[in-house]
Tab-separated table of C-alpha atoms (C1' of nucleotides) in Angstrom:
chain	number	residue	atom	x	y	z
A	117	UNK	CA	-50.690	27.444	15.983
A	118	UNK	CA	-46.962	27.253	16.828
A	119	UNK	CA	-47.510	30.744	18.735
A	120	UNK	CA	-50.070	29.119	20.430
A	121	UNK	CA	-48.367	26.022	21.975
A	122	UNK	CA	-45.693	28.947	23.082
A	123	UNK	CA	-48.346	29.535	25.108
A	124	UNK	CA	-48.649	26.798	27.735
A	125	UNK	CA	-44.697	27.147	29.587
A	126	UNK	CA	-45.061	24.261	32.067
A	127	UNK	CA	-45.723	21.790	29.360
A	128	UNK	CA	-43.512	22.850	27.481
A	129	UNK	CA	-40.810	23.219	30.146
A	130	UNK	CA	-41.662	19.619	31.474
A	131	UNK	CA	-41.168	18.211	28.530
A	132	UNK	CA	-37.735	20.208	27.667
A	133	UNK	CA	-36.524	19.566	31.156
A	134	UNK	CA	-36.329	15.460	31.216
A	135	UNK	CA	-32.805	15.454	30.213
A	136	UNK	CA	-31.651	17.470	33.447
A	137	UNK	CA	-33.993	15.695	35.530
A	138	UNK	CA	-32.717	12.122	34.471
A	139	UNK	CA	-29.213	13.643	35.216
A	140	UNK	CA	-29.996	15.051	38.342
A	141	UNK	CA	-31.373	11.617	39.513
A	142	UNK	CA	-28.204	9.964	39.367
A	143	UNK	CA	-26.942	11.852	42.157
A	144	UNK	CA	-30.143	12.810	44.452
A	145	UNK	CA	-33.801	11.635	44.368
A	146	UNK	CA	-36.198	15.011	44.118
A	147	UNK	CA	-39.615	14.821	45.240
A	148	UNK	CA	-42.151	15.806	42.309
A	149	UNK	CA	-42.763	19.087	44.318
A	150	UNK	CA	-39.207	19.852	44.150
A	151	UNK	CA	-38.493	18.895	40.520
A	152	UNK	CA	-41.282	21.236	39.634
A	153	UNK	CA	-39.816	24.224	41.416
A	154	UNK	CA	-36.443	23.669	40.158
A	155	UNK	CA	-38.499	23.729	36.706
A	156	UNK	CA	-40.116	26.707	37.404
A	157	UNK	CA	-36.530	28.131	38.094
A	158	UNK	CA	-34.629	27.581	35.412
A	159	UNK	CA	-34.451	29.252	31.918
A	160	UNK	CA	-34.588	27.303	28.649
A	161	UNK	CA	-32.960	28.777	25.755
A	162	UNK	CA	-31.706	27.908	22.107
A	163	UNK	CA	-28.346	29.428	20.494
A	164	UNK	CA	-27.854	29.261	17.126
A	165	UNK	CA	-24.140	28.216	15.581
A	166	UNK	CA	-21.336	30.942	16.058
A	167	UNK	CA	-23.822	32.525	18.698
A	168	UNK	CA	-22.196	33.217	22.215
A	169	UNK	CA	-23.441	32.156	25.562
A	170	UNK	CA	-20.627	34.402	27.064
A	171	UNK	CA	-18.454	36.651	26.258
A	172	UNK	CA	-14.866	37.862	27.648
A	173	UNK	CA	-15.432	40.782	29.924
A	174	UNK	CA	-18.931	39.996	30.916
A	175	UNK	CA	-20.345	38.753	34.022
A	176	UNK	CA	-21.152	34.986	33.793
A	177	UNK	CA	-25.075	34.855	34.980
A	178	UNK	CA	-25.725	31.426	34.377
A	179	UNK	CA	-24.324	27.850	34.634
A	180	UNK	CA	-26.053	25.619	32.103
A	181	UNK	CA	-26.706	22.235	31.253
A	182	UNK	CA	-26.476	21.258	27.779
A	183	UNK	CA	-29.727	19.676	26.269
A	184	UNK	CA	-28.416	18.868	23.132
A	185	UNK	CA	-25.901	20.110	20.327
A	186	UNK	CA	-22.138	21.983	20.925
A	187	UNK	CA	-20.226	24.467	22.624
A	188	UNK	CA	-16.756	25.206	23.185
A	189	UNK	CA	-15.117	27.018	26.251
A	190	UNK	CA	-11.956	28.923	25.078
A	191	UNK	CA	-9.936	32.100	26.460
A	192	UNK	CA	-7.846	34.298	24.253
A	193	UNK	CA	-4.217	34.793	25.130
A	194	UNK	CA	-1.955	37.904	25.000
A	195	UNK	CA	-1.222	37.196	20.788
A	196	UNK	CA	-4.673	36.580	20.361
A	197	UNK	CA	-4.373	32.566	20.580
A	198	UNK	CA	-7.734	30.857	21.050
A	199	UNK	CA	-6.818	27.865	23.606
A	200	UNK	CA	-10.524	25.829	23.649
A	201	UNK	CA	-10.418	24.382	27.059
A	202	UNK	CA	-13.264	22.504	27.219
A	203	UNK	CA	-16.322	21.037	24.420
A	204	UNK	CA	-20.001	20.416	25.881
A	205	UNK	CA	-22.230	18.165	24.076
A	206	UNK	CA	-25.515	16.615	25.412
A	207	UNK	CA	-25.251	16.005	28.893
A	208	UNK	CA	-22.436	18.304	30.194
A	209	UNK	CA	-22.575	21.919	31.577
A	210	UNK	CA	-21.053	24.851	30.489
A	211	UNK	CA	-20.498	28.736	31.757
A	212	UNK	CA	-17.200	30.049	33.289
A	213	UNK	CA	-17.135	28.881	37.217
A	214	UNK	CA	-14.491	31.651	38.490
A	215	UNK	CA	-16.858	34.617	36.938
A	216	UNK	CA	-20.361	32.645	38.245
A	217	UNK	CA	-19.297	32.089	41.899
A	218	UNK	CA	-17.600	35.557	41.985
A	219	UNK	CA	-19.561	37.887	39.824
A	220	UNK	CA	-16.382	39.675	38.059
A	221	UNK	CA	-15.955	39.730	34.624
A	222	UNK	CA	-15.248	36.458	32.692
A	223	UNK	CA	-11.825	35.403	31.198
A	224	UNK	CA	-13.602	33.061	29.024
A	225	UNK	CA	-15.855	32.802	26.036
A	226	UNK	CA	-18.730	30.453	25.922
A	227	UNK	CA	-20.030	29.987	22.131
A	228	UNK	CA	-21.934	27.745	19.990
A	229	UNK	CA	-20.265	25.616	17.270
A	230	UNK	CA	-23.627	23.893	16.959
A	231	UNK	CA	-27.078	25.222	17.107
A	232	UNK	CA	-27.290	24.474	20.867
A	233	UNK	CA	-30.515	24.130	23.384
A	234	UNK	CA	-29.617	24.771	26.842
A	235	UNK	CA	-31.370	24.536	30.634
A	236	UNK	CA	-29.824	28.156	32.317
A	237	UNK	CA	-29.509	28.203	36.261
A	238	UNK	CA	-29.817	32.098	36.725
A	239	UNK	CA	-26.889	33.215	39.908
A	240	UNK	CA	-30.220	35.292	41.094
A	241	UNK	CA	-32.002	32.031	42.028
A	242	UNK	CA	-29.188	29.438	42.791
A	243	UNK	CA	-29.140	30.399	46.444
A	244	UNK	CA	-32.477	30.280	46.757
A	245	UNK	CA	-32.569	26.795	45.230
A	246	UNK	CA	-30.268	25.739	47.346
A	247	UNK	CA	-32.238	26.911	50.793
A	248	UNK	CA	-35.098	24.946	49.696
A	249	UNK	CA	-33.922	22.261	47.933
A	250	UNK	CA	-31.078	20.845	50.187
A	251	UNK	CA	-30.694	17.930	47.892
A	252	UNK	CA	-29.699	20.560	45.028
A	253	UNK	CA	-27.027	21.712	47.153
A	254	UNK	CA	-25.760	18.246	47.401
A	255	UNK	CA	-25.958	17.547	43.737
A	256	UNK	CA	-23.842	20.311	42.777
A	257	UNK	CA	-21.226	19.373	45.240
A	258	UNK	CA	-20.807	16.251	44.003
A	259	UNK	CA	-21.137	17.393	40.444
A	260	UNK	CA	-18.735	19.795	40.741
A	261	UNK	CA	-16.647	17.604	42.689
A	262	UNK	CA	-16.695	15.227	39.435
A	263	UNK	CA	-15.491	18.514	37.508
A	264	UNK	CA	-12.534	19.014	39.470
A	265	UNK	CA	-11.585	15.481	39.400
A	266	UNK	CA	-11.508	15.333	35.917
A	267	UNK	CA	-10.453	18.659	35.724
A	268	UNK	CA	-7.249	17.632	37.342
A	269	UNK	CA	-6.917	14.700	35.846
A	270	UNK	CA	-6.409	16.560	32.045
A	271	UNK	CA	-3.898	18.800	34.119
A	272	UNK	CA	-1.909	15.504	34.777
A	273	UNK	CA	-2.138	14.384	31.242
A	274	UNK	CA	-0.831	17.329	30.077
A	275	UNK	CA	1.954	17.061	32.223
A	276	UNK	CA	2.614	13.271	31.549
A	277	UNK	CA	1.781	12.514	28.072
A	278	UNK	CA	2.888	13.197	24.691
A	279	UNK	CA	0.687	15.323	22.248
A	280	UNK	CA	0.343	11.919	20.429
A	281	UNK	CA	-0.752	10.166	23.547
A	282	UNK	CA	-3.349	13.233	24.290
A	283	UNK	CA	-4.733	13.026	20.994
A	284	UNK	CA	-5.379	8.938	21.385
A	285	UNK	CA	-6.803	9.758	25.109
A	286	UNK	CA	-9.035	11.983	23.198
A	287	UNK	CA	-9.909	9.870	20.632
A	288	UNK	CA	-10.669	7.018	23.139
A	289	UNK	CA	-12.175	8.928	25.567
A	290	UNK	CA	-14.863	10.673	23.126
A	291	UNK	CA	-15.026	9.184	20.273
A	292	UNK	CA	-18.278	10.844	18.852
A	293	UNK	CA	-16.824	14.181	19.256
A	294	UNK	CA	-14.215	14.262	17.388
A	295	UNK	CA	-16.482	13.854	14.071
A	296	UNK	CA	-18.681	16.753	14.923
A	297	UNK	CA	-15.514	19.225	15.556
A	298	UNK	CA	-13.303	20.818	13.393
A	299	UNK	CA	-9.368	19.747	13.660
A	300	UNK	CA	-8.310	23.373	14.018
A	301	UNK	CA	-10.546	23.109	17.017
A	302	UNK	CA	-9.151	19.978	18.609
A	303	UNK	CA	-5.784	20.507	18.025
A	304	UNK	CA	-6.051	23.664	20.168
A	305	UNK	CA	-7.928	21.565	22.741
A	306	UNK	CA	-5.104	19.502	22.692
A	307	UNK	CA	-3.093	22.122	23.009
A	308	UNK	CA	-0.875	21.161	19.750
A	309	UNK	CA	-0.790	23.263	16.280
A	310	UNK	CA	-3.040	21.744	13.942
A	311	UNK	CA	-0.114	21.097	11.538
A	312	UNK	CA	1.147	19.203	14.311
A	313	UNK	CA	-2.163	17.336	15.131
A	314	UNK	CA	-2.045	16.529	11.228
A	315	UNK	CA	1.397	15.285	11.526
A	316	UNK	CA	0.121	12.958	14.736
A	317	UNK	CA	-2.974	11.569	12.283
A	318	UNK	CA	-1.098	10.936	9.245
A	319	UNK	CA	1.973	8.942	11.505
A	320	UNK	CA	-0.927	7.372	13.429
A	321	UNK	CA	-1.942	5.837	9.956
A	322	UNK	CA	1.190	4.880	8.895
A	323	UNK	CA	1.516	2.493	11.778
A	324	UNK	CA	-0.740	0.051	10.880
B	136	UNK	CA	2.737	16.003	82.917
B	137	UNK	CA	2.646	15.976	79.432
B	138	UNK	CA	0.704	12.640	79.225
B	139	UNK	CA	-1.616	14.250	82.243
B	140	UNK	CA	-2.385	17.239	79.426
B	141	UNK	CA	-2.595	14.669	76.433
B	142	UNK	CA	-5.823	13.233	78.484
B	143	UNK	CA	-8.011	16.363	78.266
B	144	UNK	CA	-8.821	15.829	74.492
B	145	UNK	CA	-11.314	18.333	73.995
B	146	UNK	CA	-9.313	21.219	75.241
B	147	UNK	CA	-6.533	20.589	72.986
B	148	UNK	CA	-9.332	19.957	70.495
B	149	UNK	CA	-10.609	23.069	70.846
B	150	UNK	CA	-7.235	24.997	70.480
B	151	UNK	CA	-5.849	23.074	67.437
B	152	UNK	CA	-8.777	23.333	65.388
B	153	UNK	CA	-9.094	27.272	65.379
B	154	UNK	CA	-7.535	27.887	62.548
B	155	UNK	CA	-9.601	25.755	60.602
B	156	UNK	CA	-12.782	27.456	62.744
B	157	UNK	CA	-11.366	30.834	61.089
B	158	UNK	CA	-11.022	29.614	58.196
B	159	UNK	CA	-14.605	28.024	57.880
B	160	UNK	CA	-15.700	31.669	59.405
B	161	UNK	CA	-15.100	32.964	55.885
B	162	UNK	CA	-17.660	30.979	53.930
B	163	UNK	CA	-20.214	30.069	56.739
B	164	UNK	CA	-21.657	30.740	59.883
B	165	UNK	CA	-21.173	27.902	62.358
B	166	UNK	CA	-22.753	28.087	65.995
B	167	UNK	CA	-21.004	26.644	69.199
B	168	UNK	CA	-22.991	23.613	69.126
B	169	UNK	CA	-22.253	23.136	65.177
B	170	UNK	CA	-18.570	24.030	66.039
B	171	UNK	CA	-18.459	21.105	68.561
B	172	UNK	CA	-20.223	18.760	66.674
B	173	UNK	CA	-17.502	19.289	63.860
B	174	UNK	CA	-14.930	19.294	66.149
B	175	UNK	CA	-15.572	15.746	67.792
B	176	UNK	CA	-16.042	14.528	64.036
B	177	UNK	CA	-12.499	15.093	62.583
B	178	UNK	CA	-8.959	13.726	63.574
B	179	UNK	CA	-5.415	15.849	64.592
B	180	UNK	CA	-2.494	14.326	63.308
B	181	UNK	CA	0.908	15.079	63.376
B	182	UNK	CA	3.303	13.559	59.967
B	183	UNK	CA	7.400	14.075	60.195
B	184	UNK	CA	8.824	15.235	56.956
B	185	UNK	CA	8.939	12.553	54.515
B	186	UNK	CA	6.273	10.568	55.706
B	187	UNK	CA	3.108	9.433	53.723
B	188	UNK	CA	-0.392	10.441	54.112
B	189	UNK	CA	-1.267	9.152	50.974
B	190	UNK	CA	-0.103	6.207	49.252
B	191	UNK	CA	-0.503	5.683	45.118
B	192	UNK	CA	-2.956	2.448	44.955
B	193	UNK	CA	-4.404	3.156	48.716
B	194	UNK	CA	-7.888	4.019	49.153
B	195	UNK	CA	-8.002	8.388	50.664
B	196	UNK	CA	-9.489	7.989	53.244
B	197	UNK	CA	-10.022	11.639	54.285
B	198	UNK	CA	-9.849	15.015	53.238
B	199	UNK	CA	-7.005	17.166	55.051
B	200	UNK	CA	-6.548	20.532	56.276
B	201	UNK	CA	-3.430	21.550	57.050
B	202	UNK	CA	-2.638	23.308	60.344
B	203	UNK	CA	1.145	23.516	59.928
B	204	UNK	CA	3.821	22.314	57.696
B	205	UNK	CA	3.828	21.732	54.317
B	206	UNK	CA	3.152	18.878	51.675
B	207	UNK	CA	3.359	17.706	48.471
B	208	UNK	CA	0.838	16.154	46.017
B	209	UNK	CA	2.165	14.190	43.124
B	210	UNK	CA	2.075	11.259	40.960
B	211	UNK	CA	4.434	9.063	39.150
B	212	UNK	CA	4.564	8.778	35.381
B	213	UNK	CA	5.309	5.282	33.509
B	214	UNK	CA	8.719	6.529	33.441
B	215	UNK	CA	8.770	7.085	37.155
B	216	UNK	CA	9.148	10.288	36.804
B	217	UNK	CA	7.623	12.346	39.493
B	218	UNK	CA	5.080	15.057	38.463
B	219	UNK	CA	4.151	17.647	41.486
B	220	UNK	CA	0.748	19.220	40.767
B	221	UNK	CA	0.181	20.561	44.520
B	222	UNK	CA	2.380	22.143	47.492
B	223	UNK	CA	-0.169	21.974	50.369
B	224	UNK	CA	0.857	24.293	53.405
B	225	UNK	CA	-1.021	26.471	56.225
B	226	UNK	CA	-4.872	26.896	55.437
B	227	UNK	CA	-5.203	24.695	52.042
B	228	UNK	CA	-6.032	21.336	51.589
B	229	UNK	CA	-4.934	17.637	50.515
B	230	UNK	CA	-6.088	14.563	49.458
B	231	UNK	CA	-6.608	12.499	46.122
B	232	UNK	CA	-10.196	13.817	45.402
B	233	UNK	CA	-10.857	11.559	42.866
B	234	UNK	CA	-10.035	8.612	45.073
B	235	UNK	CA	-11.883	9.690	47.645
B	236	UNK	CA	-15.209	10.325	46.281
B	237	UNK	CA	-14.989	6.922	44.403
B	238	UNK	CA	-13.065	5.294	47.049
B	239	UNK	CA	-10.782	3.783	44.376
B	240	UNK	CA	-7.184	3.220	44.412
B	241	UNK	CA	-5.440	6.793	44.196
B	242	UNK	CA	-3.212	7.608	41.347
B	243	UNK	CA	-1.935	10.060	44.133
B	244	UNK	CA	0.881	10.110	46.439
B	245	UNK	CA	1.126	13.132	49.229
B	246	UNK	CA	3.955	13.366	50.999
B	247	UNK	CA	5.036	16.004	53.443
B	248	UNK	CA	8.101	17.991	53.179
B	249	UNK	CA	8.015	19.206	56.480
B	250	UNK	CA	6.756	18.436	59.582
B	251	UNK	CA	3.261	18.691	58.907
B	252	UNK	CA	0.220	18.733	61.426
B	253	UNK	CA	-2.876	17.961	59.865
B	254	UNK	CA	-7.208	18.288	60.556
B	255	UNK	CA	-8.395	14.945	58.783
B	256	UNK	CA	-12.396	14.459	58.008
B	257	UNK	CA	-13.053	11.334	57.692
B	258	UNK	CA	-14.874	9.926	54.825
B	259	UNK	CA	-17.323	7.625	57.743
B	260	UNK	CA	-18.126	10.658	58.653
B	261	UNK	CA	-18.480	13.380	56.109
B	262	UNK	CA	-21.717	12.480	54.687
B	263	UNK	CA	-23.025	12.451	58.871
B	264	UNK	CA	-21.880	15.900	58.861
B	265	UNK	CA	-23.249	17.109	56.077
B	266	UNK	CA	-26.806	15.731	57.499
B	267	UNK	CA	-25.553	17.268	60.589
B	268	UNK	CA	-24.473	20.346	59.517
B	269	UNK	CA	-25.683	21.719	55.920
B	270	UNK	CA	-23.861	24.743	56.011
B	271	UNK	CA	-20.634	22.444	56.026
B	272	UNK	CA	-22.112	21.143	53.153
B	273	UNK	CA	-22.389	24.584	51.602
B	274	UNK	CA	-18.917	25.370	52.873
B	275	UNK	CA	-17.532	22.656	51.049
B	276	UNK	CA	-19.466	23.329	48.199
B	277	UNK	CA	-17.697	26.779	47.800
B	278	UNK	CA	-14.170	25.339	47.932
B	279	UNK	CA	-14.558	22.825	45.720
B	280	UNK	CA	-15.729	25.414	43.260
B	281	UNK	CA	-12.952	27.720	44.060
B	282	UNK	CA	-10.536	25.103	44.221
B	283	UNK	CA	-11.960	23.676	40.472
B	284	UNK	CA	-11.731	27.614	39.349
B	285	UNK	CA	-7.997	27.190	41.074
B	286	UNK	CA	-7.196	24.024	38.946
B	287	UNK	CA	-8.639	25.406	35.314
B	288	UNK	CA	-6.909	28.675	35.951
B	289	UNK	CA	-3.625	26.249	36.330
B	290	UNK	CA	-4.386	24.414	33.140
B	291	UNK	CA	-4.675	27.882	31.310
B	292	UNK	CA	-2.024	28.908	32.007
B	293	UNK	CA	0.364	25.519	31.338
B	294	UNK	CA	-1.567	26.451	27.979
B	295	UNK	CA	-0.440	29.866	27.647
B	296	UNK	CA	2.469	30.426	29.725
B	297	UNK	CA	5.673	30.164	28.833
B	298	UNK	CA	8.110	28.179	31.571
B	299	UNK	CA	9.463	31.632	32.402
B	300	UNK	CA	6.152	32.759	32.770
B	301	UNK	CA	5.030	30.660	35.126
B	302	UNK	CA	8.131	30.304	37.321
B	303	UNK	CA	7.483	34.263	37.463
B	304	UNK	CA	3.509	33.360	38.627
B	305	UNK	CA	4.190	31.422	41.360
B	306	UNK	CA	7.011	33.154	42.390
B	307	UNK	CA	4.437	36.503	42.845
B	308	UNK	CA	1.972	34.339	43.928
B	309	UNK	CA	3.323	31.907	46.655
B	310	UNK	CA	6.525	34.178	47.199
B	311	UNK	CA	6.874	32.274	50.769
B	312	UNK	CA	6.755	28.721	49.281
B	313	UNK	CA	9.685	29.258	47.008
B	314	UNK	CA	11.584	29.413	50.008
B	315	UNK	CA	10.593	26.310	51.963
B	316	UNK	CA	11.054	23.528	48.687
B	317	UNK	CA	13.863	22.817	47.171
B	318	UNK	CA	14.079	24.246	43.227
B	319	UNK	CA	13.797	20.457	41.719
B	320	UNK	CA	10.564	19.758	43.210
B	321	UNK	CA	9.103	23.678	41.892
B	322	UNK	CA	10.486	22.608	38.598
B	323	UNK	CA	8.344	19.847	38.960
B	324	UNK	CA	5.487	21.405	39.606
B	325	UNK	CA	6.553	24.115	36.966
B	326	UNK	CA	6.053	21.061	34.678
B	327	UNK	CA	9.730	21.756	33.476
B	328	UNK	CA	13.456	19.938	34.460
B	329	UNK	CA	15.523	21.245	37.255
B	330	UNK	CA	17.987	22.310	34.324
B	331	UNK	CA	15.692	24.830	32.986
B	332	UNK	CA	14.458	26.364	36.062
B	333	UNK	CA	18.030	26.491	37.145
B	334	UNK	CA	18.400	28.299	32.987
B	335	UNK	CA	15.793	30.702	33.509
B	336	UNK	CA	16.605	32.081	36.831
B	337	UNK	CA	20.289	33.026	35.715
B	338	UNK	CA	18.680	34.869	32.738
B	339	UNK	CA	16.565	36.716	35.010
B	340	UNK	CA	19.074	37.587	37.287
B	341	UNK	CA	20.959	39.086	33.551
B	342	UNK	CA	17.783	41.050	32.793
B	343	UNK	CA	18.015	43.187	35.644
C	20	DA	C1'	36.920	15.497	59.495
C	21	DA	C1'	35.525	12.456	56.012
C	22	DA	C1'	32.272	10.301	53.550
C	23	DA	C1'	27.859	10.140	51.566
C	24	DC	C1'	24.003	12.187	49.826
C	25	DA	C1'	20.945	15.879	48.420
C	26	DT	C1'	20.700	19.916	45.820
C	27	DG	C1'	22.289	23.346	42.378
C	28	DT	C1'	24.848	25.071	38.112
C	29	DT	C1'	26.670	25.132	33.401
C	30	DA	C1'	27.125	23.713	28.816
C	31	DA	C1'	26.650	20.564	24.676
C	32	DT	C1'	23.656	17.901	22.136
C	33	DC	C1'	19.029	16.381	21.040
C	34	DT	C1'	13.866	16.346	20.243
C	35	DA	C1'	8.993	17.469	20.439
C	36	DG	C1'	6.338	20.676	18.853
C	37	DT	C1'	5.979	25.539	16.295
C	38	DT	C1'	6.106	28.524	12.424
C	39	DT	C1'	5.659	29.665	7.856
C	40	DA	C1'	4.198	28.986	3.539
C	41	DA	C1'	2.519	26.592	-0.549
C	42	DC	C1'	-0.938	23.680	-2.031
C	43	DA	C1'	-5.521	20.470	-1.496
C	44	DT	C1'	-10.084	19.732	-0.432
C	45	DT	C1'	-14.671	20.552	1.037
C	46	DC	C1'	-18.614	23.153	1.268
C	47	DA	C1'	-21.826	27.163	1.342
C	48	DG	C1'	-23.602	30.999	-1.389
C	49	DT	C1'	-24.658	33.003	-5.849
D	128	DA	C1'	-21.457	25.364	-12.392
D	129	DC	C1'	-18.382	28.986	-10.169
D	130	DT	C1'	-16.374	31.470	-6.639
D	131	DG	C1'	-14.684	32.234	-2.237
D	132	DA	C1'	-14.244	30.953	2.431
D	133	DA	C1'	-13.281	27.500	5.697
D	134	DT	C1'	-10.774	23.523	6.654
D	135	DG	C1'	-7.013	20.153	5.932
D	136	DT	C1'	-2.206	18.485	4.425
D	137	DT	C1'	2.761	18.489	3.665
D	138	DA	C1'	7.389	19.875	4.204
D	139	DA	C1'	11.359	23.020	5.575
D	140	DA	C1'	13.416	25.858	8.899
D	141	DC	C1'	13.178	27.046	13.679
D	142	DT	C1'	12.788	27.170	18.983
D	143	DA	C1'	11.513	25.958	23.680
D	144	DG	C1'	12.608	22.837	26.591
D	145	DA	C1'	14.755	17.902	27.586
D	146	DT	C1'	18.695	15.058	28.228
D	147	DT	C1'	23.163	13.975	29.560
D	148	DA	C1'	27.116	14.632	31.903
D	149	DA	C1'	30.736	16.980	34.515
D	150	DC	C1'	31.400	19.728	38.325
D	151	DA	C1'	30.108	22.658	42.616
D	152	DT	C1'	28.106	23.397	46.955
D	153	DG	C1'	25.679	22.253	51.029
D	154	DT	C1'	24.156	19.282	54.728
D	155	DT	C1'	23.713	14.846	57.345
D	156	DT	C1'	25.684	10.887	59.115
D	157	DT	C1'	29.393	8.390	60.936
DNA sequence: AAAACATGTTAATCTAGTTTAACATTCAGT
DNA sequence: ACTGAATGTTAAACTAGATTAACATGTTTT
C-alpha cells in the first residue's frame, strides 16, 4: 500500500512542494504552468540524523531548500576545528555556494543534526530553469541578495560585539533554535569555546 | 574647449564605461543595442578623496562600480569605533546592499580614499533594466553569488585565522592595496588595532 | 621654517576568550 | 537497572590581542 502511493510522483511532489512554493511567492508570482515545471525539476529527498548532504572534497550538485528539520554548515580547519557557520531549519537553504556556482570541490560539510526533508535544485537544471522561468532568475537574485546581506551583517557582528553580545543576538534572533541544538554546537557557531559559552550562560543568570 | 567636449555626452559615455563593458564581457553577452541601453541608464561621477558616497542613516541610492580610485566601506560601532569591512578599488563594487534593496537607512558609510571615479546604477532604474535587459539580470545574479561566496570565505577565515594569518592573506591577495591605505585603516579591516599590525609585521620582518 | 596633524613604532599593563582537566548530568542501548 | 557515550559545568593557568601612553617620522598648511 505504502509502495503503492510511491507510485503516483506528481501528487506526491505537489503536495511535498507547498512549502517552497509559498516561499517562492513572496518574491515572484509563478504561473501554475511554471510552478509545475519547477516541480517537475526539482528532487525531494529525506536525510536521516548524522547523514551528510555534502561532504569536504566533493562537488556541491545541489542548492536546497529545507522542508523541515536541521542541518548545520561547518568547515574543518588546519587542527581539525569544526567552525559551524551556518544552521538551516524549515524555511532556509543550504549547500556550499562557492563549490555550486563553480563546480570545484567543496570546503564545506553539509550534514544532518536532525532527520531532515529537503527540495534539491540539481546545477544540471538550474540554467535551464532560469531560461524559461525568468521570474526564477529573479527570485534567486533577490534571495541571494538577502543571503549576502545578512551574511555581512554576522561579519560585522563579529567584528563589533562581544561573545556575550553574539550569544544574546543569537538568542534573540532565533530563539527556537537554540533548544533543538546542542551547546557544543552553538558555541562554535558563535565562534566561542563552549566552556566559554557556559561561562556567558551561567553570568547571564547571575544578573538577574 | 573643454566645456565644448563636456557637451557630447555620449562619446565620453561611451569611453568611460568600457571598463565596466569588459568587465560585464566576462559573465554575459551584451549586444550594441543592449550596451547602449545600459549605458544611457547609469551615471559617471567623479568623488575627491575624503568625500562621501554613502552616508550612515541615508537611503543607497545606487550600486557603484568603480572606474578609478579607491574606497572604503565601513561602519561605526557604539563606541565609535570605526570597523572597515571593504576597500573598493578598480573593477569591484560599493554600496550598502542591505540598504539598498530595502531602501532603509544604511548602517554603512563609504568613503573614498582617493580620488575616486565611479559608474552608479540607479535604483529608479535597475529593476527597468533588468526588464530591459535579462542577461543584466543574470549578470548580477552571478556577482552577488560570488561576492556572497567572497563575504563567507571572509567570515571563515576571521573564524580560523589567526591576525597574522590574515594580515599574510591579504597581503598575497591584494598585494597592490597594501600600498595605497594607510596600515591603521588595514588593521581595521584586519579586525585588529594599529598596535598589533604594527607587532606582527616587526616579527615577520625577525622571521626572515 | 615652524606648526599642526596624520601616521607609525615600541613597550608595559590589562582583558576577553582559550586550554586543560576534573567532575556532573542526561540519555540511548543492553 | 546498568553501562557507556554524549553533553554540560566549573575553575585554574594561559595566551592572543587590546589599551594606554610616550615617542618618532612624515606631510600639509601657514
Amino acid at each position: 500500500m505504502l509502495l503503492l502511493l510511491n507510485l503516483i510522483p506528481t501528487k506526491n511532489a505537489s503536495m511535498k512542494i507547498k512549502p517552497l512554493l509559498d516561499y517562492i511567492r513572496k518574491y515572484v508570482d509563478l504561473t501554475q504552468e511554471e510552478e509545475a515545471i519547477l516541480t517537475s525539476k526539482v528532487i525531494f529527498r529525506k536525510y536521516l540524523k548524522g547523514q551528510y548532504i555534502l561532504q569536504h572534497g566533493d562537488v556541491c550538485k545541489y542548492q536546497c531548500f529545507v522542508i523541515s528539520g536541521c542541518t548545520k554548515t561547518f568547515f574543518l580547519d588546519d587542527e581539525g576545528q569544526e567552525h559551524i557557520i551556518l544552521f538551516s531549519v524549515e524555511d532556509w537553504w543550504t549547500s556550499d555556494m562557492g563549490s555550486f556556482i563553480t563546480q570545484t570541490p567543496a570546503d564545506l560539510n553539509v550534514q544532518c543534526i536532525e532527520n531532515t526533508e529537503l527540495i534539491m535544485f540539481p546545477i544540471e537544471t538550474t540554467e535551464e530553469l532560469y531560461d524559461k522561468i525568468p521570474k526564477l532568475e529573479r527570485f534567486f537574485r533577490k534571495i541571494i541578495e538577502r543571503g549576502l546581506v545578512a551574511t555581512q551583517k554576522r561579519l560585522i557582528r563579529n567584528f563589533s560585539l562581544s561573545a556575550k553580545d553574539r550569544y544574546l543576538y543569537f538568542k534573540n534572533q532565533y530563539p527556537d533554535i537554540e533548544q533543538r541544538i546542542p551547546q557544543y554546537m552553538l558555541a562554535s557557531y558563535l565562534g566561542i569555546t563552549k566552556e566559554f559559552l557556559s561561562k556567558i550562560k551561567s553570568q547571564l543568570l547571575l544578573e538577574d
